[in-house]
PDB file of N, CA and C in Angstrom:
ATOM      1  N   MET A 216     -65.455   8.910  10.480  1.00 67.00           N
ATOM      2  CA  MET A 216     -66.258   8.309  11.516  1.00 67.00           C
ATOM      3  C   MET A 216     -65.684   6.957  11.915  1.00 67.00           C
ATOM      4  N   PRO A 217     -65.606   6.698  13.202  1.00 85.00           N
ATOM      5  CA  PRO A 217     -65.123   5.386  13.627  1.00 85.00           C
ATOM      6  C   PRO A 217     -66.142   4.284  13.304  1.00 85.00           C
ATOM      7  N   LYS A 218     -65.624   3.122  12.921  1.00 93.00           N
ATOM      8  CA  LYS A 218     -66.459   1.953  12.654  1.00 93.00           C
ATOM      9  C   LYS A 218     -66.016   0.828  13.572  1.00 93.00           C
ATOM     10  N   TYR A 219     -66.953   0.073  14.065  1.00 96.00           N
ATOM     11  CA  TYR A 219     -66.661  -1.068  14.925  1.00 96.00           C
ATOM     12  C   TYR A 219     -67.422  -2.277  14.412  1.00 96.00           C
ATOM     13  N   THR A 220     -66.804  -3.422  14.501  1.00 97.00           N
ATOM     14  CA  THR A 220     -67.482  -4.689  14.273  1.00 97.00           C
ATOM     15  C   THR A 220     -67.827  -5.221  15.648  1.00 97.00           C
ATOM     16  N   ILE A 221     -69.094  -5.508  15.854  1.00 97.00           N
ATOM     17  CA  ILE A 221     -69.574  -5.881  17.179  1.00 97.00           C
ATOM     18  C   ILE A 221     -70.236  -7.247  17.120  1.00 97.00           C
ATOM     19  N   THR A 222     -69.838  -8.107  18.044  1.00 98.00           N
ATOM     20  CA  THR A 222     -70.503  -9.384  18.232  1.00 98.00           C
ATOM     21  C   THR A 222     -71.408  -9.229  19.442  1.00 98.00           C
ATOM     22  N   VAL A 223     -72.700  -9.420  19.240  1.00 97.00           N
ATOM     23  CA  VAL A 223     -73.689  -9.211  20.296  1.00 97.00           C
ATOM     24  C   VAL A 223     -74.077 -10.554  20.906  1.00 97.00           C
ATOM     25  N   LYS A 224     -74.113 -10.592  22.224  1.00 97.00           N
ATOM     26  CA  LYS A 224     -74.536 -11.782  22.964  1.00 97.00           C
ATOM     27  C   LYS A 224     -75.790 -11.417  23.759  1.00 97.00           C
ATOM     28  N   PRO A 225     -76.981 -11.525  23.148  1.00 96.00           N
ATOM     29  CA  PRO A 225     -78.215 -11.172  23.855  1.00 96.00           C
ATOM     30  C   PRO A 225     -78.604 -12.227  24.883  1.00 96.00           C
ATOM     31  N   GLY A 226     -79.425 -11.807  25.844  1.00 96.00           N
ATOM     32  CA  GLY A 226     -79.909 -12.725  26.865  1.00 96.00           C
ATOM     33  C   GLY A 226     -78.882 -13.049  27.927  1.00 96.00           C
ATOM     34  N   SER A 227     -77.858 -12.227  28.089  1.00 96.00           N
ATOM     35  CA  SER A 227     -76.825 -12.459  29.109  1.00 96.00           C
ATOM     36  C   SER A 227     -77.320 -12.004  30.480  1.00 96.00           C
ATOM     37  N   SER A 228     -76.637 -12.429  31.513  1.00 96.00           N
ATOM     38  CA  SER A 228     -77.041 -12.052  32.862  1.00 96.00           C
ATOM     39  C   SER A 228     -76.586 -10.642  33.240  1.00 96.00           C
ATOM     40  N   GLN A 229     -75.630 -10.099  32.505  1.00 96.00           N
ATOM     41  CA  GLN A 229     -75.169  -8.738  32.781  1.00 96.00           C
ATOM     42  C   GLN A 229     -74.841  -8.037  31.471  1.00 96.00           C
ATOM     43  N   GLU A 230     -74.777  -6.706  31.532  1.00 96.00           N
ATOM     44  CA  GLU A 230     -74.435  -5.926  30.346  1.00 96.00           C
ATOM     45  C   GLU A 230     -73.004  -5.445  30.474  1.00 96.00           C
ATOM     46  N   LYS A 231     -72.182  -5.759  29.466  1.00 97.00           N
ATOM     47  CA  LYS A 231     -70.799  -5.302  29.478  1.00 97.00           C
ATOM     48  C   LYS A 231     -70.254  -5.266  28.066  1.00 97.00           C
ATOM     49  N   ILE A 232     -69.179  -4.474  27.896  1.00 97.00           N
ATOM     50  CA  ILE A 232     -68.514  -4.323  26.613  1.00 97.00           C
ATOM     51  C   ILE A 232     -67.071  -4.751  26.787  1.00 97.00           C
ATOM     52  N   ILE A 233     -66.596  -5.634  25.902  1.00 97.00           N
ATOM     53  CA  ILE A 233     -65.214  -6.116  25.941  1.00 97.00           C
ATOM     54  C   ILE A 233     -64.588  -5.835  24.583  1.00 97.00           C
ATOM     55  N   GLU A 234     -63.443  -5.157  24.580  1.00 96.00           N
ATOM     56  CA  GLU A 234     -62.726  -4.912  23.331  1.00 96.00           C
ATOM     57  C   GLU A 234     -61.852  -6.128  23.053  1.00 96.00           C
ATOM     58  N   THR A 235     -62.158  -6.836  21.974  1.00 96.00           N
ATOM     59  CA  THR A 235     -61.435  -8.061  21.647  1.00 96.00           C
ATOM     60  C   THR A 235     -60.235  -7.795  20.750  1.00 96.00           C
ATOM     61  N   ALA A 236     -60.306  -6.732  19.957  1.00 95.00           N
ATOM     62  CA  ALA A 236     -59.221  -6.310  19.064  1.00 95.00           C
ATOM     63  C   ALA A 236     -59.501  -4.857  18.698  1.00 95.00           C
ATOM     64  N   PRO A 237     -58.530  -4.165  18.143  1.00 94.00           N
ATOM     65  CA  PRO A 237     -58.812  -2.790  17.715  1.00 94.00           C
ATOM     66  C   PRO A 237     -59.959  -2.753  16.699  1.00 94.00           C
ATOM     67  N   GLY A 238     -60.992  -2.021  17.011  1.00 94.00           N
ATOM     68  CA  GLY A 238     -62.145  -1.922  16.125  1.00 94.00           C
ATOM     69  C   GLY A 238     -63.138  -3.057  16.255  1.00 94.00           C
ATOM     70  N   GLU A 239     -62.919  -3.959  17.208  1.00 97.00           N
ATOM     71  CA  GLU A 239     -63.834  -5.089  17.408  1.00 97.00           C
ATOM     72  C   GLU A 239     -64.244  -5.168  18.874  1.00 97.00           C
ATOM     73  N   LEU A 240     -65.540  -5.329  19.097  1.00 97.00           N
ATOM     74  CA  LEU A 240     -66.085  -5.406  20.441  1.00 97.00           C
ATOM     75  C   LEU A 240     -66.991  -6.623  20.567  1.00 97.00           C
ATOM     76  N   THR A 241     -67.063  -7.154  21.772  1.00 98.00           N
ATOM     77  CA  THR A 241     -68.085  -8.138  22.122  1.00 98.00           C
ATOM     78  C   THR A 241     -68.953  -7.470  23.170  1.00 98.00           C
ATOM     79  N   VAL A 242     -70.261  -7.433  22.930  1.00 98.00           N
ATOM     80  CA  VAL A 242     -71.188  -6.755  23.819  1.00 98.00           C
ATOM     81  C   VAL A 242     -72.199  -7.766  24.351  1.00 98.00           C
ATOM     82  N   TYR A 243     -72.282  -7.848  25.667  1.00 98.00           N
ATOM     83  CA  TYR A 243     -73.240  -8.725  26.336  1.00 98.00           C
ATOM     84  C   TYR A 243     -74.438  -7.884  26.759  1.00 98.00           C
ATOM     85  N   LEU A 244     -75.638  -8.307  26.367  1.00 97.00           N
ATOM     86  CA  LEU A 244     -76.866  -7.569  26.644  1.00 97.00           C
ATOM     87  C   LEU A 244     -77.869  -8.436  27.378  1.00 97.00           C
ATOM     88  N   ARG A 245     -78.645  -7.825  28.267  1.00 97.00           N
ATOM     89  CA  ARG A 245     -79.722  -8.544  28.945  1.00 97.00           C
ATOM     90  C   ARG A 245     -80.921  -8.735  28.018  1.00 97.00           C
ATOM     91  N   ALA A 246     -81.128  -7.796  27.113  1.00 96.00           N
ATOM     92  CA  ALA A 246     -82.295  -7.817  26.223  1.00 96.00           C
ATOM     93  C   ALA A 246     -82.266  -9.036  25.303  1.00 96.00           C
ATOM     94  N   LYS A 247     -83.444  -9.494  24.989  1.00 93.00           N
ATOM     95  CA  LYS A 247     -83.604 -10.621  24.063  1.00 93.00           C
ATOM     96  C   LYS A 247     -83.668 -10.092  22.630  1.00 93.00           C
ATOM     97  N   PRO A 248     -83.268 -10.907  21.655  1.00 90.00           N
ATOM     98  CA  PRO A 248     -83.335 -10.467  20.259  1.00 90.00           C
ATOM     99  C   PRO A 248     -84.756 -10.603  19.699  1.00 90.00           C
ATOM    100  N   HIS A 249     -85.658  -9.816  20.235  1.00 90.00           N
ATOM    101  CA  HIS A 249     -87.062  -9.899  19.845  1.00 90.00           C
ATOM    102  C   HIS A 249     -87.580  -8.488  19.576  1.00 90.00           C
ATOM    103  N   ASP A 250     -88.153  -8.261  18.406  1.00 91.00           N
ATOM    104  CA  ASP A 250     -88.718  -6.959  18.015  1.00 91.00           C
ATOM    105  C   ASP A 250     -87.721  -5.818  18.136  1.00 91.00           C
ATOM    106  N   GLY A 251     -86.444  -6.078  17.872  1.00 91.00           N
ATOM    107  CA  GLY A 251     -85.439  -5.024  17.897  1.00 91.00           C
ATOM    108  C   GLY A 251     -84.998  -4.573  19.278  1.00 91.00           C
ATOM    109  N   GLU A 252     -85.409  -5.291  20.324  1.00 95.00           N
ATOM    110  CA  GLU A 252     -85.058  -4.910  21.693  1.00 95.00           C
ATOM    111  C   GLU A 252     -83.544  -4.937  21.919  1.00 95.00           C
ATOM    112  N   ALA A 253     -82.871  -5.934  21.371  1.00 95.00           N
ATOM    113  CA  ALA A 253     -81.420  -6.044  21.554  1.00 95.00           C
ATOM    114  C   ALA A 253     -80.709  -4.897  20.835  1.00 95.00           C
ATOM    115  N   ASN A 254     -81.165  -4.519  19.650  1.00 96.00           N
ATOM    116  CA  ASN A 254     -80.544  -3.412  18.924  1.00 96.00           C
ATOM    117  C   ASN A 254     -80.717  -2.096  19.686  1.00 96.00           C
ATOM    118  N   THR A 255     -81.903  -1.883  20.248  1.00 96.00           N
ATOM    119  CA  THR A 255     -82.153  -0.677  21.029  1.00 96.00           C
ATOM    120  C   THR A 255     -81.264  -0.650  22.269  1.00 96.00           C
ATOM    121  N   ALA A 256     -81.145  -1.787  22.952  1.00 97.00           N
ATOM    122  CA  ALA A 256     -80.296  -1.872  24.141  1.00 97.00           C
ATOM    123  C   ALA A 256     -78.824  -1.683  23.771  1.00 97.00           C
ATOM    124  N   LEU A 257     -78.423  -2.201  22.615  1.00 97.00           N
ATOM    125  CA  LEU A 257     -77.047  -2.045  22.148  1.00 97.00           C
ATOM    126  C   LEU A 257     -76.713  -0.578  21.932  1.00 97.00           C
ATOM    127  N   ILE A 258     -77.568   0.133  21.245  1.00 97.00           N
ATOM    128  CA  ILE A 258     -77.322   1.548  20.977  1.00 97.00           C
ATOM    129  C   ILE A 258     -77.297   2.345  22.275  1.00 97.00           C
ATOM    130  N   LYS A 259     -78.175   2.020  23.196  1.00 97.00           N
ATOM    131  CA  LYS A 259     -78.207   2.706  24.496  1.00 97.00           C
ATOM    132  C   LYS A 259     -76.911   2.464  25.272  1.00 97.00           C
ATOM    133  N   LEU A 260     -76.435   1.229  25.301  1.00 97.00           N
ATOM    134  CA  LEU A 260     -75.213   0.899  26.029  1.00 97.00           C
ATOM    135  C   LEU A 260     -73.987   1.540  25.383  1.00 97.00           C
ATOM    136  N   LEU A 261     -73.899   1.496  24.056  1.00 97.00           N
ATOM    137  CA  LEU A 261     -72.779   2.127  23.356  1.00 97.00           C
ATOM    138  C   LEU A 261     -72.789   3.637  23.559  1.00 97.00           C
ATOM    139  N   SER A 262     -73.970   4.221  23.600  1.00 97.00           N
ATOM    140  CA  SER A 262     -74.103   5.656  23.819  1.00 97.00           C
ATOM    141  C   SER A 262     -73.514   6.053  25.168  1.00 97.00           C
ATOM    142  N   LYS A 263     -73.814   5.280  26.191  1.00 96.00           N
ATOM    143  CA  LYS A 263     -73.257   5.551  27.526  1.00 96.00           C
ATOM    144  C   LYS A 263     -71.752   5.302  27.560  1.00 96.00           C
ATOM    145  N   HIS A 264     -71.315   4.210  26.964  1.00 95.00           N
ATOM    146  CA  HIS A 264     -69.903   3.820  27.015  1.00 95.00           C
ATOM    147  C   HIS A 264     -69.006   4.826  26.296  1.00 95.00           C
ATOM    148  N   PHE A 265     -69.419   5.271  25.110  1.00 94.00           N
ATOM    149  CA  PHE A 265     -68.596   6.177  24.313  1.00 94.00           C
ATOM    150  C   PHE A 265     -68.976   7.646  24.493  1.00 94.00           C
ATOM    151  N   ASN A 266     -69.987   7.917  25.335  1.00 95.00           N
ATOM    152  CA  ASN A 266     -70.445   9.275  25.606  1.00 95.00           C
ATOM    153  C   ASN A 266     -70.837   9.989  24.306  1.00 95.00           C
ATOM    154  N   VAL A 267     -71.678   9.321  23.523  1.00 94.00           N
ATOM    155  CA  VAL A 267     -72.160   9.822  22.242  1.00 94.00           C
ATOM    156  C   VAL A 267     -73.687   9.779  22.287  1.00 94.00           C
ATOM    157  N   ALA A 268     -74.335  10.722  21.615  1.00 96.00           N
ATOM    158  CA  ALA A 268     -75.793  10.711  21.542  1.00 96.00           C
ATOM    159  C   ALA A 268     -76.271   9.446  20.825  1.00 96.00           C
ATOM    160  N   LYS A 269     -77.416   8.924  21.244  1.00 96.00           N
ATOM    161  CA  LYS A 269     -77.965   7.718  20.620  1.00 96.00           C
ATOM    162  C   LYS A 269     -78.218   7.921  19.126  1.00 96.00           C
ATOM    163  N   THR A 270     -78.565   9.140  18.742  1.00 96.00           N
ATOM    164  CA  THR A 270     -78.825   9.425  17.332  1.00 96.00           C
ATOM    165  C   THR A 270     -77.539   9.476  16.515  1.00 96.00           C
ATOM    166  N   GLY A 271     -76.396   9.525  17.176  1.00 95.00           N
ATOM    167  CA  GLY A 271     -75.110   9.549  16.482  1.00 95.00           C
ATOM    168  C   GLY A 271     -74.529   8.171  16.220  1.00 95.00           C
ATOM    169  N   ILE A 272     -75.289   7.122  16.529  1.00 96.00           N
ATOM    170  CA  ILE A 272     -74.841   5.739  16.336  1.00 96.00           C
ATOM    171  C   ILE A 272     -75.766   5.070  15.330  1.00 96.00           C
ATOM    172  N   ALA A 273     -75.184   4.415  14.343  1.00 96.00           N
ATOM    173  CA  ALA A 273     -75.991   3.731  13.322  1.00 96.00           C
ATOM    174  C   ALA A 273     -75.493   2.313  13.121  1.00 96.00           C
ATOM    175  N   ILE A 274     -76.424   1.374  13.015  1.00 97.00           N
ATOM    176  CA  ILE A 274     -76.096  -0.005  12.653  1.00 97.00           C
ATOM    177  C   ILE A 274     -76.090  -0.048  11.138  1.00 97.00           C
ATOM    178  N   THR A 275     -74.903  -0.176  10.543  1.00 96.00           N
ATOM    179  CA  THR A 275     -74.802  -0.133   9.086  1.00 96.00           C
ATOM    180  C   THR A 275     -74.904  -1.509   8.442  1.00 96.00           C
ATOM    181  N   ARG A 276     -74.632  -2.564   9.206  1.00 96.00           N
ATOM    182  CA  ARG A 276     -74.751  -3.945   8.711  1.00 96.00           C
ATOM    183  C   ARG A 276     -75.155  -4.861   9.845  1.00 96.00           C
ATOM    184  N   GLY A 277     -75.915  -5.879   9.528  1.00 96.00           N
ATOM    185  CA  GLY A 277     -76.217  -6.917  10.488  1.00 96.00           C
ATOM    186  C   GLY A 277     -77.297  -6.589  11.488  1.00 96.00           C
ATOM    187  N   ALA A 278     -78.297  -5.819  11.109  1.00 94.00           N
ATOM    188  CA  ALA A 278     -79.363  -5.450  12.038  1.00 94.00           C
ATOM    189  C   ALA A 278     -80.089  -6.677  12.607  1.00 94.00           C
ATOM    190  N   LYS A 279     -80.107  -7.770  11.848  1.00 94.00           N
ATOM    191  CA  LYS A 279     -80.773  -8.988  12.319  1.00 94.00           C
ATOM    192  C   LYS A 279     -79.784 -10.118  12.539  1.00 94.00           C
ATOM    193  N   SER A 280     -78.533  -9.767  12.793  1.00 95.00           N
ATOM    194  CA  SER A 280     -77.474 -10.754  12.980  1.00 95.00           C
ATOM    195  C   SER A 280     -76.779 -10.512  14.317  1.00 95.00           C
ATOM    196  N   HIS A 281     -76.038 -11.514  14.773  1.00 95.00           N
ATOM    197  CA  HIS A 281     -75.242 -11.348  15.998  1.00 95.00           C
ATOM    198  C   HIS A 281     -73.996 -10.519  15.737  1.00 95.00           C
ATOM    199  N   VAL A 282     -73.538 -10.495  14.489  1.00 97.00           N
ATOM    200  CA  VAL A 282     -72.366  -9.702  14.139  1.00 97.00           C
ATOM    201  C   VAL A 282     -72.858  -8.462  13.396  1.00 97.00           C
ATOM    202  N   LYS A 283     -72.548  -7.300  13.964  1.00 97.00           N
ATOM    203  CA  LYS A 283     -73.045  -6.048  13.422  1.00 97.00           C
ATOM    204  C   LYS A 283     -71.874  -5.112  13.133  1.00 97.00           C
ATOM    205  N   GLN A 284     -72.108  -4.174  12.253  1.00 97.00           N
ATOM    206  CA  GLN A 284     -71.137  -3.112  12.033  1.00 97.00           C
ATOM    207  C   GLN A 284     -71.811  -1.815  12.460  1.00 97.00           C
ATOM    208  N   ILE A 285     -71.123  -1.090  13.329  1.00 96.00           N
ATOM    209  CA  ILE A 285     -71.638   0.146  13.906  1.00 96.00           C
ATOM    210  C   ILE A 285     -70.770   1.297  13.429  1.00 96.00           C
ATOM    211  N   GLU A 286     -71.412   2.411  13.119  1.00 95.00           N
ATOM    212  CA  GLU A 286     -70.688   3.597  12.698  1.00 95.00           C
ATOM    213  C   GLU A 286     -71.155   4.769  13.553  1.00 95.00           C
ATOM    214  N   PHE A 287     -70.192   5.574  13.986  1.00 90.00           N
ATOM    215  CA  PHE A 287     -70.515   6.764  14.792  1.00 90.00           C
ATOM    216  C   PHE A 287     -70.545   7.980  13.901  1.00 90.00           C
TER     217      PHE A 287
END
């Protein structure tokens, strides 16, 4: 399974994904980091970007941090 280290920037004016290095992404989200809204928006955006079902994406580390590890 592919693993990515993701730096999340919640509260941005637009949603976008930037690959900063192999296996590392910076993701800008409109959602605020409140009640898991940013995590839900992150999974939704990654699902569209990588064409993977939302249930096939798991946050394995950093659920309450800006730096997360995602596994497909």
